[in-house]
mmCIF file of C-alpha atoms and ligand atoms in Angstrom:
data_model
loop_
_atom_site.group_PDB
_atom_site.id
_atom_site.type_symbol
_atom_site.label_atom_id
_atom_site.label_comp_id
_atom_site.label_asym_id
_atom_site.label_seq_id
_atom_site.Cartn_x
_atom_site.Cartn_y
_atom_site.Cartn_z
ATOM 1 C CA MET A 1 96.235 98.312 94.425
ATOM 2 C CA GLY A 2 97.094 97.955 97.985
ATOM 3 C CA SER A 3 100.064 98.954 99.725
ATOM 4 C CA LEU A 4 100.813 95.330 100.595
ATOM 5 C CA GLU A 5 100.261 93.614 97.310
ATOM 6 C CA GLY A 6 102.345 90.733 97.134
ATOM 7 C CA ARG A 7 103.543 90.602 100.589
ATOM 8 C CA ALA A 8 103.103 87.951 103.331
ATOM 9 C CA ALA A 9 102.425 89.085 107.121
ATOM 10 C CA MET A 10 102.062 87.244 110.247
ATOM 11 C CA VAL A 11 99.865 88.587 113.135
ATOM 12 C CA THR A 12 100.285 87.079 116.638
ATOM 13 C CA GLY A 13 97.121 87.125 118.717
ATOM 14 C CA GLY A 14 95.318 87.895 115.414
ATOM 15 C CA ALA A 15 92.193 85.768 116.594
ATOM 16 C CA ALA A 16 90.625 88.548 118.602
ATOM 17 C CA GLY A 17 90.499 92.468 119.294
ATOM 18 C CA ILE A 18 93.302 94.552 117.895
ATOM 19 C CA GLY A 19 95.149 91.477 116.122
ATOM 20 C CA ARG A 20 92.001 90.497 114.151
ATOM 21 C CA ALA A 21 91.329 93.996 113.010
ATOM 22 C CA SER A 22 95.185 94.429 111.875
ATOM 23 C CA ALA A 23 94.795 90.621 109.965
ATOM 24 C CA ARG A 24 92.005 92.263 108.176
ATOM 25 C CA ALA A 25 93.497 95.688 107.218
ATOM 26 C CA LEU A 26 96.806 94.208 106.036
ATOM 27 C CA ALA A 27 94.573 91.294 103.909
ATOM 28 C CA ARG A 28 92.709 94.316 102.544
ATOM 29 C CA GLU A 29 95.948 95.937 101.641
ATOM 30 C CA GLY A 30 96.796 93.055 99.447
ATOM 31 C CA ALA A 31 99.081 90.921 102.022
ATOM 32 C CA ALA A 32 98.643 87.237 102.535
ATOM 33 C CA VAL A 33 98.047 86.684 106.098
ATOM 34 C CA LEU A 34 99.090 84.058 108.700
ATOM 35 C CA VAL A 35 96.935 84.394 111.734
ATOM 36 C CA ALA A 36 98.734 82.787 114.778
ATOM 37 C CA ASP A 37 97.115 82.439 118.255
ATOM 38 C CA ILE A 38 96.263 80.143 120.891
ATOM 39 C CA ALA A 39 92.499 80.409 119.904
ATOM 40 C CA ALA A 40 92.234 77.823 117.453
ATOM 41 C CA GLU A 41 88.548 78.239 116.695
ATOM 42 C CA ARG A 42 88.447 81.897 116.556
ATOM 43 C CA GLY A 43 91.636 82.355 114.681
ATOM 44 C CA GLU A 44 90.349 79.803 111.796
ATOM 45 C CA ALA A 45 87.396 82.072 111.533
ATOM 46 C CA VAL A 46 89.322 85.061 110.741
ATOM 47 C CA ALA A 47 91.419 83.416 108.326
ATOM 48 C CA ALA A 48 87.937 82.068 106.894
ATOM 49 C CA GLU A 49 86.618 85.487 106.995
ATOM 50 C CA ILE A 50 89.544 87.185 105.157
ATOM 51 C CA ARG A 51 89.618 84.425 102.446
ATOM 52 C CA ALA A 52 85.654 84.899 101.860
ATOM 53 C CA ALA A 53 86.375 88.510 101.216
ATOM 54 C CA GLY A 54 88.802 87.329 98.461
ATOM 55 C CA GLY A 55 91.997 87.582 100.654
ATOM 56 C CA ARG A 56 94.724 85.057 100.998
ATOM 57 C CA ALA A 57 94.960 83.868 104.813
ATOM 58 C CA GLU A 58 95.966 80.846 107.045
ATOM 59 C CA PHE A 59 95.414 80.098 110.631
ATOM 60 C CA ARG A 60 98.573 78.673 112.600
ATOM 61 C CA ALA A 61 98.130 77.383 116.433
ATOM 62 C CA CYS A 62 101.123 79.377 118.208
ATOM 63 C CA ASP A 63 101.771 79.979 121.768
ATOM 64 C CA VAL A 64 104.118 82.939 121.747
ATOM 65 C CA THR A 65 105.758 81.931 124.965
ATOM 66 C CA ARG A 66 107.062 78.965 123.200
ATOM 67 C CA ALA A 67 110.251 79.461 121.045
ATOM 68 C CA GLU A 68 109.387 76.177 118.876
ATOM 69 C CA GLU A 69 106.016 77.349 118.053
ATOM 70 C CA VAL A 70 107.156 80.906 117.155
ATOM 71 C CA GLU A 71 109.950 79.525 114.980
ATOM 72 C CA ALA A 72 107.665 76.813 113.393
ATOM 73 C CA ALA A 73 104.983 79.647 112.684
ATOM 74 C CA VAL A 74 107.475 81.970 110.749
ATOM 75 C CA ALA A 75 108.202 78.642 108.854
ATOM 76 C CA ALA A 76 104.946 78.065 108.185
ATOM 77 C CA CYS A 77 104.274 81.361 106.887
ATOM 78 C CA GLU A 78 107.183 81.015 104.425
ATOM 79 C CA ALA A 79 106.087 77.726 103.325
ATOM 80 C CA ALA A 80 102.544 79.002 102.921
ATOM 81 C CA PHE A 81 103.288 82.399 101.180
ATOM 82 C CA GLY A 82 106.988 82.201 100.144
ATOM 83 C CA GLY A 83 108.333 84.191 102.664
ATOM 84 C CA LEU A 84 107.729 86.887 105.712
ATOM 85 C CA ASP A 85 107.710 90.639 105.085
ATOM 86 C CA VAL A 86 105.631 91.893 107.774
ATOM 87 C CA LEU A 87 105.291 90.727 111.374
ATOM 88 C CA HIS A 88 102.749 92.206 113.740
ATOM 89 C CA ASN A 89 103.757 90.977 117.336
ATOM 90 C CA ASN A 90 100.652 91.725 119.056
ATOM 91 C CA ALA A 91 99.774 88.563 121.389
ATOM 92 C CA ALA A 92 99.359 89.549 125.126
ATOM 93 C CA TYR A 93 98.153 88.625 128.339
ATOM 94 C CA LEU A 94 95.619 90.940 129.453
ATOM 95 C CA LEU A 95 93.585 89.561 132.318
ATOM 96 C CA GLY A 96 96.000 90.981 134.891
ATOM 97 C CA GLU A 97 95.612 87.927 137.134
ATOM 98 C CA GLY A 98 98.574 88.199 139.785
ATOM 99 C CA ASP A 99 99.164 91.873 138.690
ATOM 100 C CA GLY A 100 98.507 95.266 140.638
ATOM 101 C CA GLY A 101 100.285 97.664 142.520
ATOM 102 C CA ILE A 102 104.011 96.623 143.381
ATOM 103 C CA THR A 103 103.359 95.513 146.728
ATOM 104 C CA GLU A 104 100.383 93.073 145.551
ATOM 105 C CA LEU A 105 101.651 91.434 142.460
ATOM 106 C CA THR A 106 102.674 87.883 142.700
ATOM 107 C CA LEU A 107 105.636 86.369 141.111
ATOM 108 C CA GLU A 108 103.526 84.247 138.819
ATOM 109 C CA GLY A 109 101.779 87.417 137.735
ATOM 110 C CA TRP A 110 104.994 89.064 136.924
ATOM 111 C CA GLU A 111 106.324 86.016 135.144
ATOM 112 C CA ARG A 112 103.208 85.616 133.081
ATOM 113 C CA ALA A 113 103.120 89.186 131.939
ATOM 114 C CA PHE A 114 106.942 88.855 130.835
ATOM 115 C CA ALA A 115 106.192 85.491 129.275
ATOM 116 C CA VAL A 116 103.614 86.646 127.029
ATOM 117 C CA ASN A 117 104.168 90.255 126.399
ATOM 118 C CA ALA A 118 108.052 90.541 126.420
ATOM 119 C CA ARG A 119 109.225 87.056 125.668
ATOM 120 C CA GLY A 120 106.438 86.491 123.098
ATOM 121 C CA VAL A 121 107.764 89.669 121.181
ATOM 122 C CA MET A 122 111.231 88.890 121.543
ATOM 123 C CA LEU A 123 110.704 85.534 119.813
ATOM 124 C CA GLY A 124 108.602 86.979 116.964
ATOM 125 C CA CYS A 125 111.579 89.295 116.284
ATOM 126 C CA LYS A 126 114.151 86.805 116.695
ATOM 127 C CA TYR A 127 112.511 84.367 114.049
ATOM 128 C CA ALA A 128 111.280 87.008 111.802
ATOM 129 C CA VAL A 129 114.432 88.677 111.546
ATOM 130 C CA PRO A 130 116.155 85.818 109.478
ATOM 131 C CA ALA A 131 113.010 85.203 107.366
ATOM 132 C CA MET A 132 112.876 88.971 106.478
ATOM 133 C CA ARG A 133 116.674 89.054 105.646
ATOM 134 C CA ARG A 134 115.841 86.241 103.212
ATOM 135 C CA ARG A 135 113.400 88.399 101.551
ATOM 136 C CA GLY A 136 115.843 91.548 101.495
ATOM 137 C CA GLY A 137 113.871 93.289 104.328
ATOM 138 C CA GLY A 138 110.705 93.751 106.152
ATOM 139 C CA SER A 139 108.586 95.652 108.806
ATOM 140 C CA ILE A 140 107.913 94.580 112.321
ATOM 141 C CA VAL A 141 105.111 96.138 114.312
ATOM 142 C CA ASN A 142 105.080 95.414 118.036
ATOM 143 C CA THR A 143 101.733 96.191 120.067
ATOM 144 C CA SER A 144 103.154 98.283 123.142
ATOM 145 C CA SER A 145 100.696 99.921 125.567
ATOM 146 C CA GLY A 146 100.086 103.343 127.011
ATOM 147 C CA SER A 147 100.655 101.499 130.189
ATOM 148 C CA ALA A 148 104.399 101.652 129.340
ATOM 149 C CA LEU A 149 104.802 105.286 128.888
ATOM 150 C CA ALA A 150 103.571 106.711 132.322
ATOM 151 C CA GLY A 151 103.198 105.313 135.837
ATOM 152 C CA ASP A 152 99.841 103.923 137.075
ATOM 153 C CA ILE A 153 98.290 102.753 140.165
ATOM 154 C CA THR A 154 97.786 99.286 138.889
ATOM 155 C CA LEU A 155 99.016 96.554 136.186
ATOM 156 C CA THR A 156 102.725 97.012 137.212
ATOM 157 C CA ALA A 157 103.991 94.047 135.612
ATOM 158 C CA TYR A 158 101.904 94.394 132.467
ATOM 159 C CA GLY A 159 103.235 98.353 132.019
ATOM 160 C CA ALA A 160 106.844 97.138 132.790
ATOM 161 C CA SER A 161 106.666 94.065 130.137
ATOM 162 C CA LYS A 162 105.192 96.580 127.666
ATOM 163 C CA GLY A 163 108.168 98.804 128.658
ATOM 164 C CA ALA A 164 110.455 95.864 127.666
ATOM 165 C CA VAL A 165 108.587 95.841 124.113
ATOM 166 C CA ASN A 166 109.592 99.617 123.661
ATOM 167 C CA THR A 167 113.204 99.006 124.073
ATOM 168 C CA LEU A 168 113.381 95.697 122.119
ATOM 169 C CA THR A 169 111.886 97.637 119.301
ATOM 170 C CA LEU A 170 114.871 100.022 119.529
ATOM 171 C CA TYR A 171 117.312 97.377 119.610
ATOM 172 C CA VAL A 172 115.924 95.281 116.621
ATOM 173 C CA ALA A 173 115.615 98.594 114.562
ATOM 174 C CA ALA A 174 119.216 99.821 115.662
ATOM 175 C CA GLN A 175 120.626 96.042 114.619
ATOM 176 C CA HIS A 176 118.708 95.281 111.488
ATOM 177 C CA GLY A 177 117.869 98.845 109.683
ATOM 178 C CA LYS A 178 120.551 98.467 107.322
ATOM 179 C CA GLN A 179 119.277 95.060 106.152
ATOM 180 C CA GLY A 180 116.117 96.983 105.440
ATOM 181 C CA ILE A 181 114.188 95.846 108.374
ATOM 182 C CA ARG A 182 112.362 98.565 110.189
ATOM 183 C CA CYS A 183 110.838 97.859 113.613
ATOM 184 C CA ASN A 184 108.369 100.190 115.335
ATOM 185 C CA ALA A 185 105.827 99.773 118.078
ATOM 186 C CA VAL A 186 102.306 101.122 118.486
ATOM 187 C CA ALA A 187 100.924 102.120 121.857
ATOM 188 C CA PRO A 188 97.278 102.012 121.908
ATOM 189 C CA GLY A 189 95.272 103.782 124.461
ATOM 190 C CA LEU A 190 91.921 102.204 125.859
ATOM 191 C CA ILE A 191 90.261 99.780 123.126
ATOM 192 C CA LYS A 192 87.260 98.062 124.426
ATOM 193 C CA THR A 193 88.196 94.540 123.011
ATOM 194 C CA GLU A 194 87.037 91.400 124.737
ATOM 195 C CA GLY A 195 90.396 91.227 126.623
ATOM 196 C CA VAL A 196 90.064 94.677 128.042
ATOM 197 C CA ARG A 197 86.256 94.015 129.090
ATOM 198 C CA GLN A 198 87.337 90.872 130.746
ATOM 199 C CA GLY A 199 90.345 92.298 132.558
ATOM 200 C CA MET A 200 89.103 95.887 133.582
ATOM 201 C CA SER A 201 86.237 96.828 136.023
ATOM 202 C CA PRO A 202 83.725 99.237 134.213
ATOM 203 C CA GLU A 203 84.758 101.948 136.721
ATOM 204 C CA ARG A 204 88.422 101.905 135.429
ATOM 205 C CA ILE A 205 87.175 102.122 131.707
ATOM 206 C CA GLN A 206 84.991 105.127 132.905
ATOM 207 C CA ARG A 207 87.951 106.975 134.430
ATOM 208 C CA ILE A 208 90.247 106.202 131.438
ATOM 209 C CA GLU A 209 87.362 107.434 128.754
ATOM 210 C CA ALA A 210 87.119 110.890 130.858
ATOM 211 C CA HIS A 211 90.622 111.454 130.160
ATOM 212 C CA THR A 212 90.539 110.529 126.210
ATOM 213 C CA LEU A 213 90.353 113.937 124.345
ATOM 214 C CA THR A 214 88.517 112.509 121.229
ATOM 215 C CA PRO A 215 84.592 112.403 121.108
ATOM 216 C CA ARG A 216 84.685 108.794 120.895
ATOM 217 C CA SER A 217 86.481 105.650 122.275
ATOM 218 C CA GLY A 218 89.154 103.766 120.176
ATOM 219 C CA GLU A 219 88.076 101.041 118.050
ATOM 220 C CA PRO A 220 90.361 98.014 116.966
ATOM 221 C CA GLU A 221 90.465 99.521 113.452
ATOM 222 C CA ASP A 222 92.424 102.813 114.785
ATOM 223 C CA ILE A 223 95.372 100.607 115.634
ATOM 224 C CA ALA A 224 95.082 98.263 112.872
ATOM 225 C CA GLU A 225 95.516 101.312 110.295
ATOM 226 C CA MET A 226 98.544 102.551 111.900
ATOM 227 C CA VAL A 227 99.799 98.986 111.686
ATOM 228 C CA ALA A 228 99.009 98.634 108.109
ATOM 229 C CA PHE A 229 100.740 102.112 107.425
ATOM 230 C CA LEU A 230 103.943 101.077 109.399
ATOM 231 C CA ALA A 231 103.975 97.678 107.386
ATOM 232 C CA SER A 232 103.905 99.543 104.248
ATOM 233 C CA ASP A 233 106.500 101.274 102.044
ATOM 234 C CA ALA A 234 104.745 104.603 102.826
ATOM 235 C CA ALA A 235 106.822 104.213 106.297
ATOM 236 C CA ALA A 236 110.078 103.338 104.613
ATOM 237 C CA PHE A 237 111.744 106.180 106.698
ATOM 238 C CA VAL A 238 109.876 105.266 109.869
ATOM 239 C CA THR A 239 111.934 103.141 112.271
ATOM 240 C CA GLY A 240 112.705 102.738 115.751
ATOM 241 C CA GLN A 241 109.577 104.600 117.136
ATOM 242 C CA VAL A 242 106.899 104.140 119.721
ATOM 243 C CA ILE A 243 104.010 105.702 118.145
ATOM 244 C CA SER A 244 100.872 106.709 120.429
ATOM 245 C CA VAL A 245 97.400 105.754 118.997
ATOM 246 C CA ASP A 246 95.375 106.802 122.106
ATOM 247 C CA GLY A 247 92.957 109.529 121.550
ATOM 248 C CA GLY A 248 95.593 111.929 123.172
ATOM 249 C CA ILE A 249 95.053 110.335 126.847
ATOM 250 C CA GLY A 250 98.705 110.441 126.896
ATOM 251 C CA SER A 251 98.902 114.473 125.865
ATOM 252 C CA HIS A 252 97.470 116.409 128.323
ATOM 253 C CA MET A 253 97.812 117.780 131.853
ATOM 254 C CA PRO A 254 97.031 115.476 134.899
ATOM 255 C CA THR A 255 94.164 117.744 136.074
ATOM 256 C CA TYR A 256 92.297 117.547 132.787
ATOM 257 C CA ALA A 257 89.537 115.443 133.841
ATOM 258 C CA ASP A 258 89.008 117.553 137.150
ATOM 259 C CA GLY A 259 87.357 120.382 135.151
ATOM 260 C CA PRO A 260 84.148 119.989 133.035
ATOM 261 C CA ALA A 261 84.853 117.866 129.927
ATOM 262 C CA GLY A 262 85.941 119.695 126.817
ATOM 263 C CA ALA A 263 86.016 123.099 128.507
HETATM 264 N N1 LIG B 301 92.722 96.954 124.156
HETATM 265 C C1 LIG B 301 93.195 97.802 124.843
HETATM 266 O O1 LIG B 301 92.852 98.640 125.258
HETATM 267 C C2 LIG B 301 94.945 97.917 124.687
HETATM 268 C C3 LIG B 301 95.644 98.680 125.077
HETATM 269 C C4 LIG B 301 96.937 98.967 125.106
HETATM 270 C C5 LIG B 301 97.669 97.879 124.501
HETATM 271 N N2 LIG B 301 96.966 96.746 123.919
HETATM 272 C C6 LIG B 301 97.601 95.772 123.507
HETATM 273 O O2 LIG B 301 97.024 95.137 122.303
HETATM 274 C C7 LIG B 301 97.214 93.951 121.824
HETATM 275 C C8 LIG B 301 95.919 93.295 121.656
HETATM 276 O O3 LIG B 301 94.879 93.388 122.862
HETATM 277 P P1 LIG B 301 93.563 93.297 122.670
HETATM 278 O O4 LIG B 301 92.893 94.210 123.500
HETATM 279 O O5 LIG B 301 93.102 92.967 121.331
HETATM 280 O O6 LIG B 301 93.282 91.602 123.251
HETATM 281 P P2 LIG B 301 92.454 90.493 123.202
HETATM 282 O O7 LIG B 301 92.477 89.648 124.620
HETATM 283 O O8 LIG B 301 91.031 90.792 122.635
HETATM 284 O O9 LIG B 301 93.218 89.698 122.069
HETATM 285 C C9 LIG B 301 94.310 89.155 122.419
HETATM 286 C C10 LIG B 301 94.740 87.927 121.485
HETATM 287 O O10 LIG B 301 95.960 87.320 121.759
HETATM 288 C C11 LIG B 301 95.979 85.825 121.847
HETATM 289 N N3 LIG B 301 96.925 85.295 123.110
HETATM 290 C C12 LIG B 301 96.878 85.601 124.251
HETATM 291 N N4 LIG B 301 97.993 85.057 124.522
HETATM 292 C C13 LIG B 301 98.581 84.286 123.629
HETATM 293 C C14 LIG B 301 99.634 83.513 123.630
HETATM 294 N N5 LIG B 301 100.610 83.169 124.536
HETATM 295 N N6 LIG B 301 100.183 83.240 122.318
HETATM 296 C C15 LIG B 301 99.471 83.393 121.209
HETATM 297 N N7 LIG B 301 98.150 84.357 121.273
HETATM 298 C C16 LIG B 301 97.731 84.483 122.476
HETATM 299 C C17 LIG B 301 94.506 85.566 122.609
HETATM 300 O O11 LIG B 301 93.924 84.331 122.224
HETATM 301 C C18 LIG B 301 93.781 86.746 121.751
HETATM 302 O O12 LIG B 301 93.100 86.300 120.510
HETATM 303 C C19 LIG B 301 98.055 93.595 123.295
HETATM 304 O O13 LIG B 301 99.534 93.531 122.937
HETATM 305 C C20 LIG B 301 97.646 94.550 124.295
HETATM 306 O O14 LIG B 301 98.602 94.348 125.698
HETATM 307 C C21 LIG B 301 95.609 96.890 124.184
#
């Protein structure tokens, strides 16, 4: 029996990359999954694939920047599956348009990063919490980023918006822990999803990989397994945490990659 048997979950940005892997992992553990995304065709395909594998899943078109759409998606999850127990707040804007160093970023780039990455997560929490209270508890997992945990030369708006995600995680955990609602964040290292391949140069990807301590790169499933754990009762005493799943890129001396790799 899976660790999420009888639970209902919603995954934003569930049509691709990390969200798709998370939807699959939550379904494998027995949860019914609402895949919420702006990409209808790919989102429908993820839900269909889960159903074909014997799971329960529906797709719901949802732009996480729009309050009424997030509220409606939560309501759709309750209508389809009888409630909401798990929310993976995962959708984000990764293309970095209008983002960069502090002197280069545009106001539009800043606003876009915050609208999707921070407002989207805030709205997910805002509408999921009442639904979880109706169930007597639940687990929210926000996708943060290693970009929120250290300074970098670019993607300032993205990093700052993920910093907001980390702080929101603490506030939701503090406000609703006694109601049985846990809230944690997962901070991935580099995962070469479609979003990353489109938004990052091969040189930058190479530089990041030189700093990853593991022999292989990260896969969406590496993040999905942590999401499934945090969603489950096995993580009943884990809340208010930002957990890095990053191949150790955030755990070593800045000079690491200057020497021979693995020395
Ligand atoms: N891939 C990485 O290396 C990496 C590293 C750190 C953090 N993250 C975070 O992981 C999460 C997933 O990233 P990914 O690499 O899988 O990205 P991705 O681009 O492959 O997938 C993102 C999904 O979000 C959807 N989406 C975008 N805007 C949306 C909106 N407004 N409303 C609803 N859905 C929307 C897209 O349609 C897409 O299906 C993001 O929060 C990202 O910031 C990724």
